[in-house]
Coordinates of C-alpha atoms and ligand atoms in Angstrom, one line a residue:
X1 CA 7.0 7.0 0.3
X2 CA 10.3 6.2 2.0
X3 CA 10.3 5.0 5.5
X4 CA 11.8 6.7 8.2
X5 CA 13.2 5.2 11.9
X6 CA 14.7 5.9 15.1
X7 CA 15.2 5.0 19.0
X8 CA 16.3 6.6 21.9
X9 CA 16.9 4.9 25.0
X10 CA 18.6 2.7 27.0
X11 CA 19.4 0.2 24.3
X12 CA 21.6 -0.2 21.2
X13 CA 20.0 1.7 18.8
X14 CA 21.8 0.3 15.6
X15 CA 20.1 -3.0 15.3
X16 CA 16.6 -1.8 16.4
X17 CA 16.6 1.1 13.5
X18 CA 18.9 -1.2 11.1
X19 CA 16.2 -4.1 11.3
X20 CA 13.2 -1.3 11.7
X21 CA 15.1 0.0 7.8
X22 CA 14.6 -3.6 6.4
X23 CA 11.3 -3.7 7.3
X24 CA 10.6 -0.3 6.2
X25 CA 12.0 -1.4 2.4
X26 CA 8.3 -1.5 1.2
X27 CA 7.9 1.7 1.2
X28 CA 11.0 3.1 -0.7
X29 CA 14.4 1.2 -1.5
X30 CA 17.0 3.1 -3.6
X31 CA 18.8 4.6 -1.1
X32 CA 19.6 4.3 2.9
X33 CA 21.0 5.8 5.2
X34 CA 21.6 6.0 9.3
X35 CA 22.7 8.2 11.8
X36 CA 24.2 6.5 15.1
X37 CA 24.7 9.4 18.3
X38 CA 27.7 7.7 20.3
X39 CA 27.3 10.1 23.3
X40 CA 30.2 12.9 21.7
X41 CA 29.6 12.4 17.9
X42 CA 27.0 12.3 15.2
X43 CA 28.1 9.1 13.0
X44 CA 26.5 9.8 9.4
X45 CA 26.5 6.5 7.1
X46 CA 24.5 6.4 4.0
X47 CA 24.9 4.5 0.8
X48 CA 22.8 4.4 -3.0
X49 CA 20.9 1.0 -3.1
X50 CA 19.4 -1.8 -0.5
X51 CA 19.6 -1.6 3.2
X52 CA 21.9 -5.0 3.1
X53 CA 24.0 -2.1 1.6
X54 CA 24.2 0.1 4.2
X55 CA 24.5 -3.1 6.8
X56 CA 27.2 -4.0 4.5
X57 CA 29.3 -0.7 5.0
X58 CA 28.4 -0.3 8.5
X59 CA 29.8 -3.7 9.9
X60 CA 33.0 -2.8 8.4
X61 CA 33.6 0.0 11.4
X62 CA 32.0 -0.8 14.8
X63 CA 32.5 2.8 15.5
X64 CA 29.4 3.2 13.2
X65 CA 26.9 1.2 15.3
X66 CA 27.4 2.4 18.6
X67 CA 25.5 4.6 20.6
X68 CA 22.0 4.4 22.4
X69 CA 19.9 7.3 19.7
X70 CA 19.9 6.3 16.0
X71 CA 17.6 7.8 13.2
X72 CA 17.2 5.8 9.8
X73 CA 15.7 6.3 6.4
X74 CA 15.6 4.3 3.6
X75 CA 14.2 6.4 0.6
X76 CA 12.5 6.6 -2.7
X77 CA 13.8 9.3 -4.5
X78 CA 11.7 12.4 -5.5
X79 CA 13.4 15.5 -5.4
X80 CA 17.4 14.1 -6.3
X81 CA 18.8 11.0 -8.2
X82 CA 19.3 8.1 -5.2
X83 CA 22.7 8.5 -4.6
X84 CA 24.9 8.9 -1.3
X85 CA 24.6 12.5 -0.7
X86 CA 21.0 12.4 -1.5
X87 CA 20.3 9.6 1.1
X88 CA 18.6 10.5 4.3
X89 CA 19.5 11.7 7.3
X90 CA 20.8 15.1 6.6
X91 CA 22.9 17.2 8.8
X92 CA 22.2 21.4 9.3
X93 CA 25.0 22.9 7.9
X94 CA 26.3 24.0 10.7
X95 CA 26.1 20.0 11.9
X96 CA 24.3 20.2 14.9
X97 CA 20.8 19.0 13.9
X98 CA 20.6 15.6 11.8
X99 CA 16.4 14.8 10.0
X100 CA 15.3 11.8 8.2
X101 CA 12.4 13.0 6.1
X102 CA 9.1 10.9 4.5
X103 CA 7.5 13.3 2.5
X104 CA 8.0 16.8 -0.2
X105 CA 8.2 20.0 0.9
X106 CA 6.6 21.6 -2.5
X107 CA 7.9 25.0 -1.6
X108 CA 11.6 23.7 -1.0
X109 CA 12.8 25.7 -3.9
X110 CA 11.6 29.3 -2.7
X111 CA 13.0 28.0 0.3
X112 CA 16.7 27.3 -0.7
X113 CA 16.5 30.7 -2.8
X114 CA 16.0 32.5 0.6
X115 CA 18.6 30.1 2.9
X116 CA 21.0 30.4 0.2
X117 CA 20.4 34.6 0.5
X118 CA 21.5 34.2 4.0
X119 CA 25.3 32.3 3.3
X120 CA 23.7 28.3 3.2
X121 CA 24.9 26.0 0.7
X122 CA 23.7 23.0 0.5
X123 CA 25.4 19.5 -0.2
X124 CA 22.3 17.7 -1.9
X125 CA 19.6 18.1 -4.3
X126 CA 17.0 17.4 -1.4
X127 CA 14.3 19.1 -0.2
X128 CA 14.7 17.6 3.0
X129 CA 18.0 19.4 3.4
X130 CA 16.1 23.0 3.0
X131 CA 13.8 22.0 5.6
X132 CA 17.3 21.0 8.3
X133 CA 19.2 24.0 7.0
X134 CA 15.5 26.0 7.6
X135 CA 15.3 24.5 11.2
X136 CA 18.6 25.9 12.2
X137 CA 18.2 28.9 10.8
X138 CA 14.4 29.7 12.9
X139 CA 16.2 28.1 15.8
X140 CA 19.7 30.7 15.5
X141 CA 17.0 33.6 15.2
X142 CA 14.6 33.0 17.5
X143 CA 17.0 31.5 20.4
X144 CA 14.7 28.6 20.9
X145 CA 14.6 25.0 21.8
X146 CA 14.5 22.8 18.9
X147 CA 10.7 21.5 19.6
X148 CA 9.8 25.2 18.9
X149 CA 12.5 25.9 15.9
X150 CA 11.0 22.9 14.2
X151 CA 7.3 24.6 14.9
X152 CA 7.8 27.6 13.4
X153 CA 9.4 26.1 10.6
X154 CA 7.2 23.7 9.5
X155 CA 4.3 26.9 9.4
X156 CA 6.6 28.0 6.4
X157 CA 6.6 24.7 4.4
X158 CA 4.1 23.6 1.9
X159 CA 3.8 19.8 1.6
X160 CA 3.7 16.3 3.4
X161 CA 6.0 15.7 6.2
X162 CA 7.1 12.7 8.6
X163 CA 9.9 14.0 10.3
X164 CA 12.4 12.9 13.0
X165 CA 15.1 15.7 14.2
X166 CA 17.4 15.3 16.4
X167 CA 20.2 18.1 18.2
X168 CA 23.0 17.5 19.4
X169 CA 23.2 19.9 22.1
X170 CA 20.0 18.4 23.3
X171 CA 20.6 14.9 22.9
X172 CA 17.9 13.5 25.5
X173 CA 15.3 14.1 23.2
X174 CA 13.7 13.7 19.6
X175 CA 11.5 15.8 17.7
X176 CA 8.6 14.4 15.2
X177 CA 6.0 16.0 13.1
X178 CA 3.5 15.2 11.2
X179 CA 1.5 16.2 7.7
X180 CA 0.1 14.0 4.9
X181 CA 3.1 11.3 5.8
X182 CA 2.5 8.6 8.5
X183 CA 4.4 8.7 11.7
X184 CA 4.1 6.3 14.4
X185 CA 5.9 6.8 18.1
X186 CA 6.0 3.5 20.0
X187 CA 6.5 4.5 24.1
X188 CA 8.5 2.2 26.3
X189 CA 7.8 1.1 29.7
X190 CA 7.9 4.3 31.9
X191 CA 8.7 6.3 28.8
X192 CA 12.4 4.6 29.5
X193 CA 12.6 4.3 25.2
X194 CA 11.0 6.0 22.6
X195 CA 10.6 5.0 18.8
X196 CA 10.2 6.3 15.8
X197 CA 9.1 4.6 12.7
X198 CA 6.8 5.0 9.6
X199 CA 4.5 2.4 10.8
X200 CA 4.9 0.2 13.8
X201 CA 6.3 -2.8 12.1
X202 CA 9.9 -1.6 13.7
X203 CA 8.9 -1.9 17.0
X204 CA 6.6 -4.1 17.1
X205 CA 9.0 -6.9 19.9
X206 CA 9.6 -4.2 22.1
X207 CA 7.0 -2.2 22.7
X208 CA 2.9 -2.6 22.2
X209 CA 2.0 0.8 23.0
X210 CA 1.8 3.9 20.3
X211 CA 0.7 7.5 19.0
X212 CA 0.5 7.7 15.6
X213 CA 0.8 11.2 15.3
X214 CA -2.3 13.1 13.3
X215 CA -1.5 15.5 10.6
X216 CA 0.0 18.8 11.9
X217 CA 0.9 17.8 15.1
X218 CA 4.3 17.5 16.3
X219 CA 5.7 15.6 19.4
X220 CA 8.7 15.9 21.8
X221 CA 10.0 13.0 22.9
X222 CA 12.6 12.9 26.0
X223 CA 13.7 9.9 27.8
X224 CA 11.9 9.6 31.4
X225 CA 10.3 12.2 30.4
X226 CA 6.3 12.7 29.5
X227 CA 5.9 13.1 25.8
X228 CA 4.8 16.4 24.5
X229 CA 2.0 16.5 21.8
X230 CA 1.2 20.0 20.2
X231 CA -0.4 21.1 17.0
X232 CA 2.3 22.9 15.2
X233 CA 0.2 25.7 13.9
X234 CA -1.8 27.0 16.9
X235 CA 0.6 25.9 19.4
X236 CA -2.0 23.7 21.5
X237 CA -1.4 20.6 23.5
X238 CA -2.9 17.7 22.6
X239 CA -3.9 14.8 24.5
X240 CA -1.7 11.5 23.9
X241 CA -3.8 9.1 22.4
X242 CA -1.6 5.7 23.4
X243 CA -3.0 3.1 21.5
X244 CA -1.9 -1.0 21.9
X245 CA -1.2 -2.5 18.7
X246 CA -2.9 -5.9 18.0
X247 CA -0.1 -6.7 15.4
X248 CA 2.6 -9.5 15.9
X249 CA 6.1 -10.4 15.1
X250 CA 5.2 -13.4 12.9
X251 CA 2.8 -11.4 11.2
X252 CA 5.6 -9.2 9.8
X253 CA 8.1 -11.9 8.8
X254 CA 8.8 -14.2 6.1
X255 CA 7.8 -17.2 7.9
X256 CA 9.7 -19.7 6.1
X257 CA 8.3 -18.6 2.3
X258 CA 10.9 -17.0 0.0
X259 CA 9.6 -14.0 -0.6
X260 CA 6.6 -11.8 1.2
X261 CA 4.5 -11.9 -2.2
X262 CA 4.6 -16.0 -1.9
X263 CA 3.4 -16.0 1.5
X264 CA 0.7 -13.4 1.3
X265 CA -0.3 -15.6 -2.1
X266 CA -0.8 -18.3 0.5
X267 CA -2.2 -16.6 3.3
X268 CA -5.0 -15.2 1.4
X269 CA -7.6 -18.4 2.3
X270 CA -6.6 -16.8 6.4
X271 CA -6.8 -13.6 5.0
X272 CA -10.6 -13.9 3.3
X273 CA -11.9 -15.6 6.3
X274 CA -10.5 -12.5 9.2
X275 CA -12.4 -10.5 6.3
X276 CA -15.9 -11.8 6.7
X277 CA -15.7 -13.5 10.5
X278 CA -17.6 -11.9 12.3
X279 CA -20.0 -10.0 9.6
X280 CA -21.0 -12.9 7.6
X281 CA -23.6 -14.9 9.7
X282 CA -24.9 -17.3 7.7
X283 CA -27.0 -19.2 10.2
X284 CA -28.9 -16.3 10.8
X285 CA -29.1 -14.7 7.3
X286 CA -27.2 -11.6 7.5
X287 CA -24.4 -9.6 7.0
X288 CA -23.2 -7.2 10.3
X289 CA -20.8 -4.2 9.5
X290 CA -21.1 -1.5 11.6
X291 CA -19.6 0.6 9.4
X292 CA -22.4 0.0 7.1
X293 CA -25.3 -0.4 9.2
X294 CA -24.7 3.0 10.7
X295 CA -25.0 4.8 7.9
X296 CA -27.5 2.7 5.6
X297 CA -29.8 5.4 5.2
X298 CA -26.8 7.1 3.0
X299 CA -26.2 4.0 1.0
X300 CA -29.9 3.2 0.3
X301 CA -30.8 6.4 -0.9
X302 CA -27.6 7.3 -2.8
X303 CA -27.8 8.4 -6.5
X304 CA -24.8 6.6 -7.0
X305 CA -21.7 4.8 -5.7
X306 CA -18.8 6.8 -7.0
X307 CA -15.5 4.0 -6.0
X308 CA -11.8 6.2 -6.0
X309 CA -8.6 3.8 -5.4
X310 CA -5.0 3.5 -7.6
X311 CA -3.4 0.6 -9.0
X312 CA -4.5 -3.2 -8.0
X313 CA -7.0 -1.3 -5.5
X314 CA -8.6 0.5 -8.3
X315 CA -9.4 -3.1 -9.6
X316 CA -10.8 -4.0 -6.8
X317 CA -13.6 -1.1 -7.7
X318 CA -13.8 -2.2 -10.8
X319 CA -14.9 -5.7 -9.4
X320 CA -17.2 -3.6 -7.6
X321 CA -18.7 -2.0 -9.9
X322 CA -19.9 -5.2 -11.0
X323 CA -21.2 -6.3 -8.2
X324 CA -23.2 -3.2 -6.7
X325 CA -25.1 -2.6 -10.2
X326 CA -25.5 -6.6 -11.2
X327 CA -26.9 -7.1 -7.0
X328 CA -28.1 -4.0 -5.6
X329 CA -29.0 -2.0 -8.5
X330 CA -27.0 0.9 -7.5
X331 CA -25.5 2.8 -10.2
X332 CA -22.1 2.9 -10.0
X333 CA -18.7 4.7 -11.4
X334 CA -15.2 3.9 -11.1
X335 CA -12.6 6.4 -10.9
X336 CA -8.9 6.8 -11.1
X337 CA -8.3 8.5 -7.3
X338 CA -5.6 10.4 -9.2
X339 CA -8.1 11.6 -12.0
X340 CA -11.1 12.4 -10.0
X341 CA -8.8 15.4 -7.8
X342 CA -8.3 17.4 -10.5
X343 CA -10.8 17.2 -13.2
X344 CA -13.9 19.2 -11.0
X345 CA -15.7 16.0 -11.0
X346 CA -19.9 16.7 -10.1
X347 CA -20.6 14.7 -6.5
X348 CA -22.8 15.9 -4.7
X349 CA -24.2 15.4 -1.1
X350 CA -26.7 12.4 -2.9
X351 CA -23.5 10.6 -3.6
X352 CA -21.9 7.8 -1.5
X353 CA -18.2 7.9 -2.3
X354 CA -15.9 4.2 -1.5
X355 CA -12.6 5.2 -1.0
X356 CA -10.7 1.9 -1.7
X357 CA -6.8 1.4 -0.4
X358 CA -4.1 -1.1 1.1
X359 CA -2.1 1.6 2.9
X360 CA -4.5 3.9 3.7
X361 CA -1.4 6.2 2.9
X362 CA -2.2 6.7 -1.0
X363 CA -1.8 10.6 -1.8
X364 CA -4.3 10.7 -4.7
X365 CA -6.9 8.7 -2.9
X366 CA -6.9 11.0 0.0
X367 CA -6.8 14.1 -1.9
X368 CA -9.8 12.6 -3.9
X369 CA -11.8 11.5 -0.5
X370 CA -10.9 15.7 0.6
X371 CA -12.3 16.6 -2.3
X372 CA -15.4 14.4 -2.2
X373 CA -16.2 15.4 1.6
X374 CA -15.6 19.0 0.6
X375 CA -18.5 18.9 -2.4
X376 CA -20.8 17.3 0.0
X377 CA -20.7 13.9 0.0
X378 CA -20.3 10.7 2.1
X379 CA -17.1 9.2 2.4
X380 CA -16.9 5.2 3.3
X381 CA -12.9 4.1 3.3
X382 CA -12.3 0.3 2.5
X383 CA -8.5 0.1 4.1
X384 CA -5.9 -2.6 5.4
X385 CA -4.1 -0.9 7.3
X386 CA -5.7 0.4 10.6
X387 CA -5.6 3.9 11.9
X388 CA -3.8 4.8 8.4
X389 CA -5.2 8.0 7.3
X390 CA -7.4 7.6 4.6
X391 CA -9.2 5.1 8.0
X392 CA -9.1 8.4 9.5
X393 CA -9.8 11.0 7.4
X394 CA -13.2 9.0 6.1
X395 CA -16.7 9.5 7.3
X396 CA -17.0 5.4 7.7
X397 CA -15.9 2.5 6.6
X398 CA -14.7 -1.5 7.0
X399 CA -11.3 -3.0 7.1
X400 CA -10.0 -5.7 5.1
X401 CA -7.8 -7.6 8.3
X402 CA -5.7 -8.8 5.5
X403 CA -2.8 -8.1 7.9
X404 CA 0.5 -6.5 6.9
X405 CA 1.2 -6.5 3.2
X406 CA 4.7 -6.3 2.6
X407 CA 5.2 -7.6 -0.4
X408 CA 4.9 -4.3 -3.1
X409 CA 2.9 -6.5 -5.8
X410 CA -0.9 -6.6 -3.8
X411 CA -2.0 -10.2 -3.7
X412 CA -4.4 -10.6 -0.5
X413 CA -5.2 -6.9 -0.2
X414 CA -7.1 -7.4 -3.8
X415 CA -8.6 -10.5 -2.7
X416 CA -10.1 -9.3 0.5
X417 CA -10.8 -5.6 -0.5
X418 CA -13.1 -8.2 -3.6
X419 CA -14.5 -9.7 -0.1
X420 CA -15.1 -6.5 1.7
X421 CA -16.7 -5.5 -1.2
X422 CA -18.9 -8.5 -2.4
X423 CA -20.3 -8.2 1.6
X424 CA -21.5 -4.5 1.1
X425 CA -23.1 -5.5 -2.4
X426 CA -24.9 -8.4 -0.6
X427 CA -26.1 -6.6 2.3
X428 CA -27.7 -3.8 0.1
X429 CA -29.2 -5.9 -1.9
X430 CA -30.6 -8.1 0.7
X431 CA -31.9 -4.6 2.1
X432 CA -33.4 -3.4 -1.2
X433 CA -34.8 -6.8 -1.7
X434 CA -32.9 -6.8 -5.4
X435 CA -31.6 -10.2 -4.5
X436 CA -34.4 -13.0 -3.4
X437 CA -33.7 -14.7 0.3
X438 CA -32.5 -17.9 -1.3
X439 CA -30.0 -16.3 -3.6
X440 CA -28.5 -13.8 -0.8
X441 CA -28.3 -17.5 1.5
X442 CA -26.8 -19.0 -1.5
X443 CA -24.0 -16.4 -2.2
X444 CA -23.2 -16.6 1.9
X445 CA -22.7 -20.3 1.7
X446 CA -20.6 -19.9 -1.0
X447 CA -18.6 -17.4 -0.4
X448 CA -18.0 -19.3 2.8
X449 CA -16.8 -22.2 0.4
X450 CA -14.1 -19.7 -1.0
X451 CA -10.7 -19.9 1.5
X452 CA -10.8 -23.5 1.3
X453 CA -11.6 -23.6 -3.0
X454 CA -7.7 -21.1 -2.5
X455 CA -6.5 -23.7 -0.9
X456 CA -7.3 -26.0 -3.1
X457 CA -6.0 -23.7 -6.1
X458 CA -2.9 -23.2 -4.4
X459 CA -1.8 -26.5 -4.9
X460 CA -1.3 -26.1 -8.8
X461 CA 1.7 -24.4 -8.3
X462 CA 3.4 -26.7 -10.6
X463 CA 1.7 -26.4 -13.4
X464 CA 2.0 -22.9 -12.9
X465 CA 5.6 -22.9 -12.7
X466 CA 5.7 -24.8 -16.1
X467 CA 3.7 -22.1 -17.9
X468 CA 6.1 -19.8 -16.3
X469 CA 8.6 -21.3 -17.8
X470 CA 7.5 -21.7 -21.3
X471 CA 6.5 -17.8 -21.2
X472 CA 9.0 -16.1 -19.1
X473 CA 11.1 -14.8 -21.8
X474 CA 7.9 -13.5 -24.0
X475 CA 8.1 -9.8 -24.6
X476 CA 4.6 -8.9 -24.6
X477 CA 1.6 -10.8 -23.5
X478 CA -2.2 -9.7 -23.0
X479 CA -4.6 -10.8 -20.8
X480 CA -8.7 -11.3 -21.6
X481 CA -11.3 -11.2 -19.5
X482 CA -14.9 -10.5 -19.5
X483 CA -17.8 -9.1 -17.2
X484 CA -16.6 -9.7 -13.4
X485 CA -13.4 -11.1 -14.8
X486 CA -12.6 -8.0 -17.1
X487 CA -10.8 -7.0 -13.5
X488 CA -9.4 -9.5 -13.4
X489 CA -7.1 -9.5 -16.6
X490 CA -5.9 -5.7 -15.9
X491 CA -5.0 -6.7 -12.6
X492 CA -3.5 -10.2 -13.9
X493 CA -1.3 -7.9 -16.4
X494 CA -0.4 -5.5 -13.5
X495 CA 1.0 -8.2 -11.3
X496 CA 3.2 -9.4 -14.6
X497 CA 4.6 -5.7 -15.4
X498 CA 5.5 -5.1 -11.9
X499 CA 7.8 -7.7 -11.0
X500 CA 8.8 -9.4 -14.0
X501 CA 8.9 -5.9 -16.4
X502 CA 7.4 -8.4 -18.8
X503 CA 5.1 -5.9 -20.7
X504 CA 1.3 -7.0 -20.3
X505 CA -1.9 -5.5 -21.4
X506 CA -5.2 -6.6 -20.0
X507 CA -8.5 -6.4 -22.1
X508 CA -12.4 -6.9 -21.8
X509 CA -11.9 -10.5 -24.3
X510 CA -14.3 -9.0 -26.9
X511 CA -12.5 -5.5 -27.4
X512 CA -9.7 -7.7 -28.6
X513 CA -11.0 -6.9 -32.2
X514 CA -10.6 -3.1 -31.9
X515 CA -6.9 -3.4 -31.6
X516 CA -5.1 -5.9 -29.6
X517 CA -5.7 -8.9 -32.6
X518 CA -3.2 -6.8 -34.3
X519 CA -0.2 -8.2 -31.7
X520 CA -1.2 -11.6 -32.2
X521 CA 1.4 -13.8 -33.5
X522 CA 3.0 -17.8 -32.4
X523 CA 5.1 -15.6 -30.2
X524 CA 2.2 -13.5 -27.9
X525 CA 0.7 -15.5 -24.5
X526 CA -2.6 -15.0 -24.3
X527 CA -4.0 -15.8 -21.2
X528 CA -7.6 -15.7 -21.4
X529 CA -10.7 -16.2 -18.0
X530 CA -12.8 -18.5 -19.2
X531 CA -15.2 -19.9 -16.4
X532 CA -18.4 -22.0 -17.5
X533 CA -20.4 -18.9 -16.6
X534 CA -20.3 -15.3 -17.7
X535 CA -20.5 -15.0 -21.2
X536 CA -18.3 -18.4 -21.6
X537 CA -19.8 -19.2 -25.2
X538 CA -18.1 -15.9 -26.6
X539 CA -15.6 -16.1 -25.0
X540 CA -14.6 -19.2 -26.8
X541 CA -15.4 -17.1 -29.7
X542 CA -12.4 -14.8 -28.7
X543 CA -10.0 -17.8 -28.0
X544 CA -11.0 -19.1 -31.9
X545 CA -10.0 -16.0 -33.1
X546 CA -6.8 -15.9 -31.2
X547 CA -6.0 -20.1 -31.9
X548 CA -6.3 -18.8 -36.4
X549 CA -3.9 -16.3 -35.7
X550 CA -1.6 -18.8 -34.2
X551 CA -1.4 -17.3 -30.7
X552 CA -0.4 -19.0 -27.6
X553 CA -4.0 -19.8 -25.4
X554 CA -3.8 -20.2 -21.8
X555 CA -6.9 -20.0 -20.4
X556 CA -8.4 -20.1 -16.9
X557 CA -11.1 -22.2 -17.1
X558 CA -14.0 -23.9 -14.4
X559 CA -13.3 -27.9 -13.0
X560 CA -14.2 -30.3 -15.8
X561 CA -14.4 -27.9 -19.3
X562 CA -14.0 -29.7 -22.0
X563 CA -14.4 -26.9 -24.9
X564 CA -11.3 -24.8 -24.0
X565 CA -9.1 -27.7 -23.3
X566 CA -9.2 -29.0 -26.7
X567 CA -8.1 -25.3 -28.1
X568 CA -5.8 -23.6 -25.4
X569 CA -2.0 -24.4 -25.2
X570 CA -2.5 -25.0 -21.7
X571 CA -5.2 -24.5 -19.4
X572 CA -5.6 -24.0 -15.3
X573 CA -8.9 -25.1 -13.7
X574 CA -10.4 -23.6 -11.0
X575 CA -13.3 -25.0 -8.8
X576 CA -16.5 -24.5 -9.7
X577 CA -18.4 -21.1 -7.9
X578 CA -20.7 -18.4 -8.7
X579 CA -20.1 -16.0 -10.9
X580 CA -19.7 -13.2 -9.2
X581 CA -17.3 -15.0 -6.7
X582 CA -14.9 -16.0 -9.8
X583 CA -12.5 -13.1 -9.4
X584 CA -11.8 -14.4 -6.0
X585 CA -10.3 -17.3 -7.8
X586 CA -9.7 -16.8 -11.1
X587 CA -7.0 -14.2 -9.8
X588 CA -4.8 -16.6 -7.7
X589 CA -3.4 -18.6 -10.9
X590 CA -1.9 -15.0 -12.5
X591 CA -0.7 -14.4 -9.0
X592 CA 1.3 -17.3 -8.7
X593 CA 2.3 -17.0 -12.5
X594 CA 4.1 -13.7 -12.0
X595 CA 5.8 -14.7 -9.3
X596 CA 7.2 -17.4 -10.8
X597 CA 8.2 -15.9 -13.9
X598 CA 9.9 -13.1 -11.9
X599 CA 11.5 -15.6 -9.8
X600 CA 12.6 -17.4 -12.8
X601 CA 14.0 -14.2 -14.3
X602 CA 15.7 -13.6 -10.9
X603 CA 13.6 -10.3 -10.3
X604 CA 13.4 -8.9 -6.7
X605 CA 10.0 -9.5 -6.3
X606 CA 9.3 -7.9 -2.9
X607 CA 10.6 -4.9 -4.0
X608 CA 10.6 -3.9 -7.6
X609 CA 12.6 -1.7 -9.2
X610 CA 10.8 2.0 -9.5
X611 CA 8.1 0.9 -7.2
X612 CA 7.4 1.5 -3.6
X613 CA 4.6 -0.3 -1.3
X614 CA 2.6 3.2 -0.3
X615 CA 2.2 5.8 -2.8
X616 CA 2.4 9.0 -0.6
X617 CA 3.7 11.3 -3.4
X618 CA 0.8 12.3 -6.2
Ligands
AGP713 C1 -0.1 -2.7 -6.7 O1 0.3 -4.3 -6.8 C2 0.6 -2.0 -6.7 N1 1.9 -1.7 -6.1 C3 -0.2 -0.7 -6.7 O2 -1.3 -0.4 -7.9 C4 -1.1 -0.5 -5.5 O3 -2.3 -1.1 -5.3 C5 -1.4 1.0 -5.3 O4 -0.2 1.4 -5.4 C6 -2.3 1.7 -4.5 O5 -1.9 1.4 -3.3 P1 -3.2 1.1 -2.1 O6 -4.1 0.4 -2.1 O7 -2.6 1.3 -0.8 O8 -4.0 2.4 -1.9

């Protein structure tokens, strides 16, 4: 986690670095810091808290902003509590070198002991300060340039890193390296300037040309000179692959919404259209997905599909289990990536593994993919971030095309993941003949209707606000759903926990009687998905059981419902659709509800405590 950014060139670096940090705050936000080189000295400003707190400190002293070279960091603490001292950038003991780092140096303790033995002292508790002193020690002992020193030092490091390093004795260059954590280098016209960042958002208004370093690569950027990229381990030169970015500035700004989360909730109709555009072709009666088409035999001959993911993406995977088994009759297992990677799973070359990840950087998912590949499985990625580590590590894949998701609580990523997975399930069902042509066509027509139905649903905001006001002070909540909507219940509970810090549990509705029912009293709000298809009568019975124990019932029902309306305290209506597609609609009220509760409780919606958008540590 953590966001790093930097600049070297002809412009004032401060606005670029500080604004870049604001855009990267989704990656971590417990402390931040900036180093500005003013031509003579490196001026360091660091503080616990948000980037806004850092900006406040820097604004009080013009000197802290001066210079055409800067490095910035926004932190999600791993080694060392969030405080001013542990914030990055870190300097080497002699004060010549500065570093910003995203990742974990796992053998930092051994390295620190060795450096201590050689006389080094440390100000912070971080692994990063150990790394910069190791680089200094290598540079001194080998009498080499910064690039070489960083390279040699990194061969002694176990762990993950994306780093940018500056040397005051060579103030025309930055050294950047990557293993496991993402890093992009923005390239200005004729190499007149360079930008460094954890993703391309900090430099999108300055250049569309970017290089994404691969693992174990190191780049040396010098103003006015060609970029040099090398492999860290064998020192071989790498051809620089400059990509043209498609991201726009509007995509990463709030666009008039109070929070990114609300903007992203409202972007879902468009995001879903972007997801199926060019893939779902109802007129031709086909689904075209090159990632699947190119490997169709793998999918059709698979013994089973194993889905690996974390958090919300795992919930999308659970929806996919219902989709694949119901439509395409392929056995599916859904695994938490963090469990899968360590439990010696049975995986063979007859398995297809689908890895789902919005960020494409989640460490556990990445490790699970590597494990599955090592056992011979074909691994397919469903990612949002183009060019991300998971997108590159998988054999093939389909992007969700949701556009940047900045709010830490995932919203449009979830619905677009379900859209991609629905398309794959439908495609396989058609190929296998497990779905009739008319049913297949009906799915395509109905899916094409979902974006406008979400538009319609988003208008229920006032009803949701009333419900939010009524239950915002609840201490515990229960979310219930069955079948395709059981994962939506889990996702609803996760959304509430994440941003309002209210304890919430998701359960299959019928499981309630095996335990959670004991919790129900007149103070307990229970959110139940009771759409007219999928065990409706059974869910109604569950609702009756709640009613007789005085629980408060907030039900998500299909338009025109009368039965649940008579029993529930509140109802939210969703438009009619096919049962397998209901998660795309039932999830919307829960997103809005969590959002409004968090706002009413004055919580930081986009940056909830202790969380980060991409979890690049295990
Ligand atoms: C979602 O609201 C969460 N912030 C979190 O559970 C997230 O889905 C999880 O960390 C997985 O992230 P990924 O999709 O980027 O892999």
